[in-house]
PDB file of C-alpha atoms in Angstrom:
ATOM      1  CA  UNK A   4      53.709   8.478 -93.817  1.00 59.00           C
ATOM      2  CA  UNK A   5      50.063   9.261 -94.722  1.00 71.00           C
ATOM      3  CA  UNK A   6      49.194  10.868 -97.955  1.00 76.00           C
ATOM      4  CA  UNK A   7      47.387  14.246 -98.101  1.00 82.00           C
ATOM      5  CA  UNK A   8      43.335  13.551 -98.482  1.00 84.00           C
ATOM      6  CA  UNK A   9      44.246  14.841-102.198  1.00 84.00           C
ATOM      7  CA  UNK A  10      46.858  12.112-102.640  1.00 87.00           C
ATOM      8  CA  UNK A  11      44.866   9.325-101.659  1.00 88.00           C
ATOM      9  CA  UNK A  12      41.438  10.295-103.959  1.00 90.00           C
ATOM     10  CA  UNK A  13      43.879  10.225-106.738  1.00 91.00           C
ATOM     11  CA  UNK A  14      45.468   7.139-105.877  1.00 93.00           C
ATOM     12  CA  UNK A  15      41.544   5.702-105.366  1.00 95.00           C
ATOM     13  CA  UNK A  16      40.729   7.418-109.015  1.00 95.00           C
ATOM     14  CA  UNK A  17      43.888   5.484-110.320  1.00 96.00           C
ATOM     15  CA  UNK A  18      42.389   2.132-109.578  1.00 97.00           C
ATOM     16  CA  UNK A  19      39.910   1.675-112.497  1.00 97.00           C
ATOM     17  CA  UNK A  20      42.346   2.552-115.167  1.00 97.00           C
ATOM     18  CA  UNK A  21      45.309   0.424-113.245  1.00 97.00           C
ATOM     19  CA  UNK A  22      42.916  -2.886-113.072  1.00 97.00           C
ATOM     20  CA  UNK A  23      42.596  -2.186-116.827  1.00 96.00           C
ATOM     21  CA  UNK A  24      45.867  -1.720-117.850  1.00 96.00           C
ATOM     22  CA  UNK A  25      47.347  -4.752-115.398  1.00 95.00           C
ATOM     23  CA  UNK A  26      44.587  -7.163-117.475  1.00 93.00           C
ATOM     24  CA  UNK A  27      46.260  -6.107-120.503  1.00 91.00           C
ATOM     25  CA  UNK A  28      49.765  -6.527-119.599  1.00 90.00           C
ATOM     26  CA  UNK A  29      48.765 -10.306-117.769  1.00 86.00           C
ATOM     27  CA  UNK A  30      45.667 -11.162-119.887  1.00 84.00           C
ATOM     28  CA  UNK A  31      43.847 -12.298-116.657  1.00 83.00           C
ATOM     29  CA  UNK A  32      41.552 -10.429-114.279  1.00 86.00           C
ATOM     30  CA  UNK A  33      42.638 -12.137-110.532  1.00 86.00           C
ATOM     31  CA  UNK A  34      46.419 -12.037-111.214  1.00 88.00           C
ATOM     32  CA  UNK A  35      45.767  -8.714-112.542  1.00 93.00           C
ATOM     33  CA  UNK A  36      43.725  -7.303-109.212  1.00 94.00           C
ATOM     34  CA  UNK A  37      46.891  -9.165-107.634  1.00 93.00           C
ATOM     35  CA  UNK A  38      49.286  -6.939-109.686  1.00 94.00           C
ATOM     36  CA  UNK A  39      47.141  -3.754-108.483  1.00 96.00           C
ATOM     37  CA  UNK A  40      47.168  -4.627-104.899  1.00 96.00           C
ATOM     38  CA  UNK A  41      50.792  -4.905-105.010  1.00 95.00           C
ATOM     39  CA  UNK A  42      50.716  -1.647-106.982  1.00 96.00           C
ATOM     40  CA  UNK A  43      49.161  -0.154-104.119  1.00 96.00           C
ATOM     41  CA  UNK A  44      51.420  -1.145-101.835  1.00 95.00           C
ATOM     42  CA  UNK A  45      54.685  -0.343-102.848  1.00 95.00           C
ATOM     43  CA  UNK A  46      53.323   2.983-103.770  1.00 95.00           C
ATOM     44  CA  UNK A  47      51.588   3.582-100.182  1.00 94.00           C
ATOM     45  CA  UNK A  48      54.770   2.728 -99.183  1.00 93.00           C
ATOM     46  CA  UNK A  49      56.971   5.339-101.456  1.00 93.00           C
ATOM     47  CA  UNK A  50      54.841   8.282-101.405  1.00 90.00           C
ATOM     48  CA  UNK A  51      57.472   9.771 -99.854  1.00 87.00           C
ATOM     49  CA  UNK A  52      59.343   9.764-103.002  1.00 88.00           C
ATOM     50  CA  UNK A  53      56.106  10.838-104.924  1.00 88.00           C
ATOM     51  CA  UNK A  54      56.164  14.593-105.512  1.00 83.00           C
ATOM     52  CA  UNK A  55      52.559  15.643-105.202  1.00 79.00           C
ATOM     53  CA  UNK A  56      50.951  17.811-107.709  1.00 77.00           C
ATOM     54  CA  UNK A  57      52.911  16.148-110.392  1.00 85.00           C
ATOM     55  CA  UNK A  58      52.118  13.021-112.514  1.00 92.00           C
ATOM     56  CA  UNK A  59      50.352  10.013-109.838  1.00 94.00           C
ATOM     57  CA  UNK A  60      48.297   8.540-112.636  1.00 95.00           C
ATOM     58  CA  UNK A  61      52.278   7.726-114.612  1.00 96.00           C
ATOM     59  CA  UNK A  62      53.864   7.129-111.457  1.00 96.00           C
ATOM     60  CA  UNK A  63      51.636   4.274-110.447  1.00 97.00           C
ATOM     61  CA  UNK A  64      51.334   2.472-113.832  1.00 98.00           C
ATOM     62  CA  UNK A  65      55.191   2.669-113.649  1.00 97.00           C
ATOM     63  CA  UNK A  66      55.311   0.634-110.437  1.00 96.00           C
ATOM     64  CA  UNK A  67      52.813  -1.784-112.001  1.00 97.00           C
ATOM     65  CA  UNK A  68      54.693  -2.326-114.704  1.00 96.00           C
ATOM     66  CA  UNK A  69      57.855  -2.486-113.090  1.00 95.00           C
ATOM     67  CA  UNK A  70      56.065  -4.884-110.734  1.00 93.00           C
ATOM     68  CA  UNK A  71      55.078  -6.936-113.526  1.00 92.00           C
ATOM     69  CA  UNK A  72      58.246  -7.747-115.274  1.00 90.00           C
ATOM     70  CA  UNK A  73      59.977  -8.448-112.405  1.00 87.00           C
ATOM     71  CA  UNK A  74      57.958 -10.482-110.117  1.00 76.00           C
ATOM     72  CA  UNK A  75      54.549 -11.385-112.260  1.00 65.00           C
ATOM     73  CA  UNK A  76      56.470 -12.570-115.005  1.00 64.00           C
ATOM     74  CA  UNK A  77      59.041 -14.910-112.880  1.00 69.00           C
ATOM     75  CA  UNK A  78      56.001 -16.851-111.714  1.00 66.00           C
ATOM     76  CA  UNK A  79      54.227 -17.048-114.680  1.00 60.00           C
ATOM     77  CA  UNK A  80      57.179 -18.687-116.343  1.00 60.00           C
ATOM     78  CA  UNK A  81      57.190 -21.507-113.886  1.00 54.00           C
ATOM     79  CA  UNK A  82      53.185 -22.405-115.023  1.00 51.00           C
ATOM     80  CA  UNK A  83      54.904 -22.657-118.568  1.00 48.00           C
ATOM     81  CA  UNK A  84      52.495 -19.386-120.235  1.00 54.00           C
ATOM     82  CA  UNK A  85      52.329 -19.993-123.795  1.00 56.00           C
ATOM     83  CA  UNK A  86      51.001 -17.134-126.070  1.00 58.00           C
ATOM     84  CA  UNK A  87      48.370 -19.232-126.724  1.00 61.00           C
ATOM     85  CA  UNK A  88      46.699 -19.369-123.187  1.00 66.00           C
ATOM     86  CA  UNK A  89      47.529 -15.974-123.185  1.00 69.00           C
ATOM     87  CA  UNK A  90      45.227 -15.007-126.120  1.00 67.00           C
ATOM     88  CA  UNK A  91      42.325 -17.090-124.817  1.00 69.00           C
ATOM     89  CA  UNK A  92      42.481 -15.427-121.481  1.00 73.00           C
ATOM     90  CA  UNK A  93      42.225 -11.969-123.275  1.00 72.00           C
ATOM     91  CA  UNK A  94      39.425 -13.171-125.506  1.00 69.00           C
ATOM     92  CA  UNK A  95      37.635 -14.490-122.666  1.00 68.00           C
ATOM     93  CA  UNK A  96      37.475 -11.450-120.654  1.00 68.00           C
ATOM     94  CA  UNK A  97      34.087 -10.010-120.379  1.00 63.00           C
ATOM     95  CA  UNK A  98      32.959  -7.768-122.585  1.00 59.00           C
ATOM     96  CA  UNK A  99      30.790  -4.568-121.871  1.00 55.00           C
ATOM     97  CA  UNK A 100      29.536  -2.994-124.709  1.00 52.00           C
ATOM     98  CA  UNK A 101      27.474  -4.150-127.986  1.00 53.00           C
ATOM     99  CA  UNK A 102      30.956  -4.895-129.953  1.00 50.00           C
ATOM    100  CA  UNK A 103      30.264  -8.293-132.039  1.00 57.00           C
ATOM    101  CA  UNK A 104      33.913  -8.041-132.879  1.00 77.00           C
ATOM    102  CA  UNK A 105      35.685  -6.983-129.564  1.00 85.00           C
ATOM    103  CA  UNK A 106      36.577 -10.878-129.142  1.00 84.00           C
ATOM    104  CA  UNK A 107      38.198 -10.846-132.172  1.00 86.00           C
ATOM    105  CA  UNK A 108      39.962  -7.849-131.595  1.00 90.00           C
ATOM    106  CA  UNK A 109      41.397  -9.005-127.784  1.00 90.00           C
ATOM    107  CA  UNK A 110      42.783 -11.917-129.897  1.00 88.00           C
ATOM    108  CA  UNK A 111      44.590  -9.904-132.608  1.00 91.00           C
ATOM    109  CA  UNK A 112      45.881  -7.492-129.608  1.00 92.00           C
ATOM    110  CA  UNK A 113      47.001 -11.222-127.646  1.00 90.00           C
ATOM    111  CA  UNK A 114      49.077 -11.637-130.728  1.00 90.00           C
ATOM    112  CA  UNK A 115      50.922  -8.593-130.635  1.00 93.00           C
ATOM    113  CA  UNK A 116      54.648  -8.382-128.640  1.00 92.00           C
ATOM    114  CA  UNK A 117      54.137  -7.676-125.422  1.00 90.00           C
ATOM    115  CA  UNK A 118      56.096  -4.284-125.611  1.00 93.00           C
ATOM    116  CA  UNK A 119      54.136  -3.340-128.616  1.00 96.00           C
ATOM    117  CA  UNK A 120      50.594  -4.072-126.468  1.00 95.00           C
ATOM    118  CA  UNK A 121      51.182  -1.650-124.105  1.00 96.00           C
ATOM    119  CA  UNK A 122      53.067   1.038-125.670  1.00 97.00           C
ATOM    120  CA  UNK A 123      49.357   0.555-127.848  1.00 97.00           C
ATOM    121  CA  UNK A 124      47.346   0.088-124.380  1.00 97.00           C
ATOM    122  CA  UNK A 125      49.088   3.394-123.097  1.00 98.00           C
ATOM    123  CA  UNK A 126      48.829   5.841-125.555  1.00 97.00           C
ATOM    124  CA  UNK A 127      45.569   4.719-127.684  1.00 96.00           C
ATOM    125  CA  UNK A 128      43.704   3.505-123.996  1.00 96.00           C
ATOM    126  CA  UNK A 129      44.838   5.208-120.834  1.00 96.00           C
ATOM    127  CA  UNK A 130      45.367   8.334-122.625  1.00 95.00           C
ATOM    128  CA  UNK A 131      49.037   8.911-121.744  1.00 97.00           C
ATOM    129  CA  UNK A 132      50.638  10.803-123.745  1.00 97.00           C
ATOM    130  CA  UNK A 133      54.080  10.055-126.082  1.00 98.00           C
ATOM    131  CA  UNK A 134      56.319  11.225-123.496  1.00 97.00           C
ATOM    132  CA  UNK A 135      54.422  10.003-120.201  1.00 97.00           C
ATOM    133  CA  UNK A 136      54.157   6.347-122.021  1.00 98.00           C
ATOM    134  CA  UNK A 137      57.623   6.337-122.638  1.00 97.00           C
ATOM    135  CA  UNK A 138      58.369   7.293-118.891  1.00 96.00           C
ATOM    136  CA  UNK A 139      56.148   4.918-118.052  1.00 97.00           C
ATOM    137  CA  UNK A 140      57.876   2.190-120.086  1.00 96.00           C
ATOM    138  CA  UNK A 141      61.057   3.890-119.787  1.00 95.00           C
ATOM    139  CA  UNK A 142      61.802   3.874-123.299  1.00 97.00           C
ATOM    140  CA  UNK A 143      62.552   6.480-125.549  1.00 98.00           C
ATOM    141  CA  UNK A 144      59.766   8.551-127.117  1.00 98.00           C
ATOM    142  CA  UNK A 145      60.670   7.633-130.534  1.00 98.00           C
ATOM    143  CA  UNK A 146      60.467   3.985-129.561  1.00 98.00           C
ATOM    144  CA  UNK A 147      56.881   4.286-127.894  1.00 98.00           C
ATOM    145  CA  UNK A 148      55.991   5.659-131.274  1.00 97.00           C
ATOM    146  CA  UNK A 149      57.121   3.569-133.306  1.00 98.00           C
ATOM    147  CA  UNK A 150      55.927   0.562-131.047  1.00 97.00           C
ATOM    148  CA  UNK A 151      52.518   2.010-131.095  1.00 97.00           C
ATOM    149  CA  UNK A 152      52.887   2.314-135.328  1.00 96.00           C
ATOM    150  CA  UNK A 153      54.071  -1.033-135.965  1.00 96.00           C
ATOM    151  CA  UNK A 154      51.352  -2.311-133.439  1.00 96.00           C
ATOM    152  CA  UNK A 155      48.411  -0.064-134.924  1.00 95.00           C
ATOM    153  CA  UNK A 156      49.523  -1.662-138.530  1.00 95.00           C
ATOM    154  CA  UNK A 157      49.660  -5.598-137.213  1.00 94.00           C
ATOM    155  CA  UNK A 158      45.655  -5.417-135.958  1.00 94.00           C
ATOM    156  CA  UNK A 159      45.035  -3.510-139.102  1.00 92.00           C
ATOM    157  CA  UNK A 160      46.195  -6.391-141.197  1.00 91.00           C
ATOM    158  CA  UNK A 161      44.616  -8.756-138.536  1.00 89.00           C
ATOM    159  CA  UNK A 162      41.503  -7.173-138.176  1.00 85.00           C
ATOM    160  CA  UNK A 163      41.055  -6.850-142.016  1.00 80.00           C
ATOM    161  CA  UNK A 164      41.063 -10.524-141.956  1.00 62.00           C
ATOM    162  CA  UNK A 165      38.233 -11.375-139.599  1.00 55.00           C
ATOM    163  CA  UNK A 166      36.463  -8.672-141.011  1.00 54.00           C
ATOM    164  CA  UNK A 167      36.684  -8.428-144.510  1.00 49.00           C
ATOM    165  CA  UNK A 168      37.972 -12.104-145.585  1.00 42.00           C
ATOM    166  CA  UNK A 169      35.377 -13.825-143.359  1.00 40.00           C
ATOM    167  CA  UNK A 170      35.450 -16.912-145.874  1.00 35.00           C
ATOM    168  CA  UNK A 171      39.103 -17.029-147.599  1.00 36.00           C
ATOM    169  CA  UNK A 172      40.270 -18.794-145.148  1.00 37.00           C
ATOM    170  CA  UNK A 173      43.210 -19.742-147.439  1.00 39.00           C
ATOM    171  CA  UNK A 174      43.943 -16.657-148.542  1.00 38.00           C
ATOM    172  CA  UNK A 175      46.243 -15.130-146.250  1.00 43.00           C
ATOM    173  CA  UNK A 176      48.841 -13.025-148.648  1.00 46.00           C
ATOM    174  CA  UNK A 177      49.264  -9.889-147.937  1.00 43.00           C
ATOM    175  CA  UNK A 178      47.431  -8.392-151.218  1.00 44.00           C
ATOM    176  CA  UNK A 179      44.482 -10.028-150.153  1.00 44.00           C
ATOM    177  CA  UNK A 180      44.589  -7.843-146.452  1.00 44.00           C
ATOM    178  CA  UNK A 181      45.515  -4.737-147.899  1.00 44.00           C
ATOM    179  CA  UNK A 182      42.764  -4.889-149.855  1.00 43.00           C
ATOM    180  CA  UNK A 183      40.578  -5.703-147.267  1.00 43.00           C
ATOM    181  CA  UNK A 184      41.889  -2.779-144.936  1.00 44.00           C
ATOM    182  CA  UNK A 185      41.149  -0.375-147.665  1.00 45.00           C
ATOM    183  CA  UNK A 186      38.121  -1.477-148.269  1.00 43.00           C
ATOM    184  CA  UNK A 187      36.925  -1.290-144.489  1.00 42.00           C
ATOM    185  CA  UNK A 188      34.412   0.097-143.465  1.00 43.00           C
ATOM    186  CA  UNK A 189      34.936   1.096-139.953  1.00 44.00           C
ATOM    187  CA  UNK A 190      31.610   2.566-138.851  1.00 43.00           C
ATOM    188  CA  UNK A 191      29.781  -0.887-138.886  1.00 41.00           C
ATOM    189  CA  UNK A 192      29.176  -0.938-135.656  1.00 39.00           C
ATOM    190  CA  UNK A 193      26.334   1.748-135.652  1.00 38.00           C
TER     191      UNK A 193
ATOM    192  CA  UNK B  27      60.753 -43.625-148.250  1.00 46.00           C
ATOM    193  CA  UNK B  28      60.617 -39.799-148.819  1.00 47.00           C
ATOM    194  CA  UNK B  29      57.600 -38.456-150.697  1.00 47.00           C
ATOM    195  CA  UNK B  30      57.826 -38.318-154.122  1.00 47.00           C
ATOM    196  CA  UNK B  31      57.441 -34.730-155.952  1.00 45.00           C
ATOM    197  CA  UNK B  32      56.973 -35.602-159.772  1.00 46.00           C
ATOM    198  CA  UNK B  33      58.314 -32.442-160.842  1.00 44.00           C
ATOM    199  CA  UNK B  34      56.560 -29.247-162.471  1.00 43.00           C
ATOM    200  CA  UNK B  35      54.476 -28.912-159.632  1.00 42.00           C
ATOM    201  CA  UNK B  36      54.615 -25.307-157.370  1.00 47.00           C
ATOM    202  CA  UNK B  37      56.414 -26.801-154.124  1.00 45.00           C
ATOM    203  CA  UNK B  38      58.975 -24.524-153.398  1.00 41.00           C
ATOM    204  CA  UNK B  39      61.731 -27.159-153.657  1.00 41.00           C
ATOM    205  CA  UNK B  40      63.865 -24.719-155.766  1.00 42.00           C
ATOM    206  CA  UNK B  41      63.869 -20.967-155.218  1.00 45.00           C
ATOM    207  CA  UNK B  42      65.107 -20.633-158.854  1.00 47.00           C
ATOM    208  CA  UNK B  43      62.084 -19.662-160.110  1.00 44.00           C
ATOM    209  CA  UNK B  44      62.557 -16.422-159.867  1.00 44.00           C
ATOM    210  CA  UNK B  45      61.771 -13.739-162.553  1.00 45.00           C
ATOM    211  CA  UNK B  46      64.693 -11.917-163.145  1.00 42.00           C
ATOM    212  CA  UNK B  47      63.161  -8.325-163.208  1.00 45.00           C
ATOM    213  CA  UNK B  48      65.735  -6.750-164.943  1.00 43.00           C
ATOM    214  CA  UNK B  49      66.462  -6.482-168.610  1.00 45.00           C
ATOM    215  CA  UNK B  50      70.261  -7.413-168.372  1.00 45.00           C
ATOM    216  CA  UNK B  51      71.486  -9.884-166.804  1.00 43.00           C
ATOM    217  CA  UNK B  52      73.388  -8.730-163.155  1.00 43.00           C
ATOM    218  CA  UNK B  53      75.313 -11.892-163.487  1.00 47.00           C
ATOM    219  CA  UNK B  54      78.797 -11.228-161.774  1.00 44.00           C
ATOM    220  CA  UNK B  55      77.675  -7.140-161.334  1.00 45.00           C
ATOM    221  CA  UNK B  56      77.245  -7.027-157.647  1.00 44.00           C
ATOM    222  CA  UNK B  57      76.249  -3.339-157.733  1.00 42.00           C
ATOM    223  CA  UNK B  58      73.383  -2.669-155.662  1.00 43.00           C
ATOM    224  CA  UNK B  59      69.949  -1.726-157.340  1.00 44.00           C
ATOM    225  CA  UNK B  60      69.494   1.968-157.660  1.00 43.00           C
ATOM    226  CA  UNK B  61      65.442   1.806-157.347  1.00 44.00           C
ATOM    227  CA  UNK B  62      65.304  -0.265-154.857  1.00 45.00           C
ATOM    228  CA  UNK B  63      65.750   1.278-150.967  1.00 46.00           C
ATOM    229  CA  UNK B  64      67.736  -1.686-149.146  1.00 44.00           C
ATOM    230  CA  UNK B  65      67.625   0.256-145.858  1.00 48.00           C
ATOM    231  CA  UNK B  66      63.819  -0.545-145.736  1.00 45.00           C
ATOM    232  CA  UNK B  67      62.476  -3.498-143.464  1.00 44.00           C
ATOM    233  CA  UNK B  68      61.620  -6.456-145.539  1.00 44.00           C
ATOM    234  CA  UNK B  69      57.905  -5.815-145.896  1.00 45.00           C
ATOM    235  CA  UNK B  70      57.609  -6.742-149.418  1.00 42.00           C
ATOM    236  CA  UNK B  71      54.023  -7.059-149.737  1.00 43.00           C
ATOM    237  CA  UNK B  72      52.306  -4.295-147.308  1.00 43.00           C
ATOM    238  CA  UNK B  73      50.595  -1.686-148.667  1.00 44.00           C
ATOM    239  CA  UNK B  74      52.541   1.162-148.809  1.00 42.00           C
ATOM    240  CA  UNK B  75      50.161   4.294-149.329  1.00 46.00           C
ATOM    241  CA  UNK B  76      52.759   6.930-148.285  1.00 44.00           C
ATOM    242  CA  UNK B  77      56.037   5.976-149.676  1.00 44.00           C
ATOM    243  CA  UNK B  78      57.829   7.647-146.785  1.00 43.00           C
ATOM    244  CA  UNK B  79      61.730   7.989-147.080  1.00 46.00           C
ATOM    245  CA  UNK B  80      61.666   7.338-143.422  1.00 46.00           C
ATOM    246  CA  UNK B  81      62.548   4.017-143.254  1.00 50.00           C
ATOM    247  CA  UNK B  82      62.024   3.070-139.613  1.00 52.00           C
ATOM    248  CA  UNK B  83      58.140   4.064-139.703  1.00 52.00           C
ATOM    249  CA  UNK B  84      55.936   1.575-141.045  1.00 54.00           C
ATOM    250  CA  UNK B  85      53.405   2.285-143.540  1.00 59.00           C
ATOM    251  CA  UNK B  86      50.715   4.675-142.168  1.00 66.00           C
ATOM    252  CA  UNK B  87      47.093   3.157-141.982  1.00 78.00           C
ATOM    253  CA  UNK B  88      44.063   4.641-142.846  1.00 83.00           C
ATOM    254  CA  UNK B  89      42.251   7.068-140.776  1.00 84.00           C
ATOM    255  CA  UNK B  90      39.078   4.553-140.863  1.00 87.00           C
ATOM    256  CA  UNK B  91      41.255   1.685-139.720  1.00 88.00           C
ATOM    257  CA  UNK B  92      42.705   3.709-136.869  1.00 89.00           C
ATOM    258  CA  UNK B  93      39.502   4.681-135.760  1.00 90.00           C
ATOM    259  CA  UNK B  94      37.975   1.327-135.592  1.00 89.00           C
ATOM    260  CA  UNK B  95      41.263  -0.463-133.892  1.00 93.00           C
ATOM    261  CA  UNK B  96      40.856   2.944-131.829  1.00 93.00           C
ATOM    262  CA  UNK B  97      37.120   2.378-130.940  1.00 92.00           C
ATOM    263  CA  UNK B  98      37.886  -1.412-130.071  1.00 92.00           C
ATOM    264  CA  UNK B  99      41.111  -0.286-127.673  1.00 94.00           C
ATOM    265  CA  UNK B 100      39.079   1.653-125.338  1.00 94.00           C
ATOM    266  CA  UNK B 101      36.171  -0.904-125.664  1.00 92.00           C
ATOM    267  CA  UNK B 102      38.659  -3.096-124.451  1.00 92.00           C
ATOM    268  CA  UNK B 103      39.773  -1.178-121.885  1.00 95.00           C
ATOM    269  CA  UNK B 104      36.489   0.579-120.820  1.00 94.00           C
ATOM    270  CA  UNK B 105      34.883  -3.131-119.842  1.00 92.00           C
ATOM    271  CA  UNK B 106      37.479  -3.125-117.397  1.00 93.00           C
ATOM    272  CA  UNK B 107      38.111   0.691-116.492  1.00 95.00           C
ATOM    273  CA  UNK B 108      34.423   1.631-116.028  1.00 94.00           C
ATOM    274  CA  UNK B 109      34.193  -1.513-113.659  1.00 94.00           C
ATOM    275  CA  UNK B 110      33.485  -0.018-109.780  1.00 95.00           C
ATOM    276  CA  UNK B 111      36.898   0.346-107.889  1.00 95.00           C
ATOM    277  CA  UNK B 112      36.214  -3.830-105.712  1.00 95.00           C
ATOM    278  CA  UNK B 113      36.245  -3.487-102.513  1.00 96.00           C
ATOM    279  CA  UNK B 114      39.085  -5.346-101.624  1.00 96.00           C
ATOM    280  CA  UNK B 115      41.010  -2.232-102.973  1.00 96.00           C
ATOM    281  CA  UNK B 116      39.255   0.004-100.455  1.00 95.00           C
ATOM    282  CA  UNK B 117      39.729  -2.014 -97.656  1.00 95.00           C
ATOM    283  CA  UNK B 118      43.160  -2.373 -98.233  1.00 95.00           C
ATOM    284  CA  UNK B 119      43.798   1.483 -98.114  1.00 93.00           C
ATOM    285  CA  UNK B 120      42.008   1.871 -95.262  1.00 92.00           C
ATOM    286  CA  UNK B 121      44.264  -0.869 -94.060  1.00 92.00           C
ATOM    287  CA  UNK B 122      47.518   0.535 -94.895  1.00 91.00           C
ATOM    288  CA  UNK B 123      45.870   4.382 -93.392  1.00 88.00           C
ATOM    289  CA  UNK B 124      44.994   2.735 -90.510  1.00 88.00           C
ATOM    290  CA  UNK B 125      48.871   1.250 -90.954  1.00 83.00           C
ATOM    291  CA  UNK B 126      50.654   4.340 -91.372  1.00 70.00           C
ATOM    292  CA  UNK B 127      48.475   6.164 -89.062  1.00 66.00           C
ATOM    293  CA  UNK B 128      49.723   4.022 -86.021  1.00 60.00           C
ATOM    294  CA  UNK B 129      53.071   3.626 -86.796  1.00 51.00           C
ATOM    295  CA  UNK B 130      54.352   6.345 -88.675  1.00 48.00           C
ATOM    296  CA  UNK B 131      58.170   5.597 -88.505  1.00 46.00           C
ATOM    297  CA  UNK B 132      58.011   1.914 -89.897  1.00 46.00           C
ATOM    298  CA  UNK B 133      59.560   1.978 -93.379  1.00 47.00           C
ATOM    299  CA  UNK B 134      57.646  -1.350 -94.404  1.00 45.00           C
ATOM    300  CA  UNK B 135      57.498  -2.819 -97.678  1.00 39.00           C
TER     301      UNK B 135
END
């Protein structure tokens, strides 16, 4: 069946914000337009079980997620993906704005569990909120918060690192980063 | 021929180096610690700002440090969200239309 004019502007608004959440769940920009197109798809192809007026942005990021983990991740365990070429990929994306450090950061964020990512990706990112990211990862709410906690605290500790310990490169104890959060200046960019 | 560790030195060969903390000795008492929260995830050396009771939320970060992993997030994001929709996206929806226009009843996947 054909969706209502409505229905399909959303879905077309939906793209941008799919394309960017599909790069951060496979940490590279063809398999990720891949992962949308297949997206589309399957949704073009359930709208029937879409109810319109409520949630299309949620109900399309859970059929690329879904999507993901079951078919995206089968094949890229037969290529052998270590974490490793995952975290290049992620640094190597393009990026857009004047952020010096924004390769750094894509590294620490490579680093993080995968479920932790994009419980971080949904809520701090796309702007879901608690309860739509949990939907969305069907998890429960308190687990999407806590994901998001645990993930906000690893790039602190991370990020404090590359920013603040630029030299010490033996100095990794955990003193040392605290420190270095506290002492953070987070406005450097401007 | 193993290497040879000529003693004293810091390797970690022995984990009896511990300081015992305490002012009595626990040996043989194998009651628990009353200061110390064993419910907590080992994360001996983090920061703990906010001692909260809760113990399955880690450590609140700073404000400034949530704001700057915030900033970088959407930076992240943004360099692929503000990106024009490609057109191979547009044609394919005017594919599947064009699909769904002609044969309504075909329940394709």
């Amino acid at each position: 069946m054909s969706p209502s004019p409505r229905v399909r502007d959303d879905l077309v608004a939906s793209i941008p914000s799919l394309r960017a959440f599909a790069v951060s769940l496979c940490g590279h920009p063809d398999q990720a337009d891949d992962l949308v197109q297949e997206t589309l798809v399957k949704a073009w192809a359930n709208l029937g079980s879409f109810r319109e007026g409520t949630n299309l942005r949620a109900w399309l990021f859970t059929i690329l997620r879904n999507a993901f983990y079951s078919e995206f991740r089968k094949r890229r365990n037969e290529v052998e993906d270590a974490e490793g070429v995952f975290a290049a990929r992620l640094a190597a994306l393009p990026a857009q704005s004047g952020h010096m450090d924004l390769q750094d950061f894509r590294t620490a964020l490579a680093t993080l569990p995968s479920d932790q990512r994009e419980a971080l990706i949904l809520v701090g990112a796309s702007g879901f909120s608690y309860e739509e990211a949990a939907m969305i990862c069907d998890c429960a709410v308190g687990t999407v918060k806590s994901r998001v906690n645990r993930a906000r605290t690893k790039l602190s500790e991370l990020l404090a690192v590359h920013s603040g310990d630029d030299f010490a490169a033996d100095a990794p104890d955990k003193a040392a980063l605290s420190v270095a959060a506290s002492g953070n200046a987070p406005g450097s960019g401007r | 021929m193993p290497r040879q560790r000529s003693g004293g030195g810091d390797d970690g060969t022995k984990p009896d180096g511990k300081r015992t903390v305490g002012p009595e000795n626990p040996d043989g008492d194998v009651t628990p610690a009353g200061g110390q929260d064993d419910t907590r995830p080992a994360n001996p050396g983090r920061d703990v700002t906010q001692a909260t009771p809760d113990n399955s939320v880690p450590p609140r970060i700073g404000d400034e440090m949530r704001g700057h992993i915030g900033e970088r997030l959407r930076a992240h994001y943004d360099a692929v969200a503000q990106e024009p929709v490609p057109d191979r996206f547009l044609d394919l929806l005017a594919q599947l239309e064009a699909g769904s226009d002609s044969d309504e009843a075909d329940p394709e996947k």
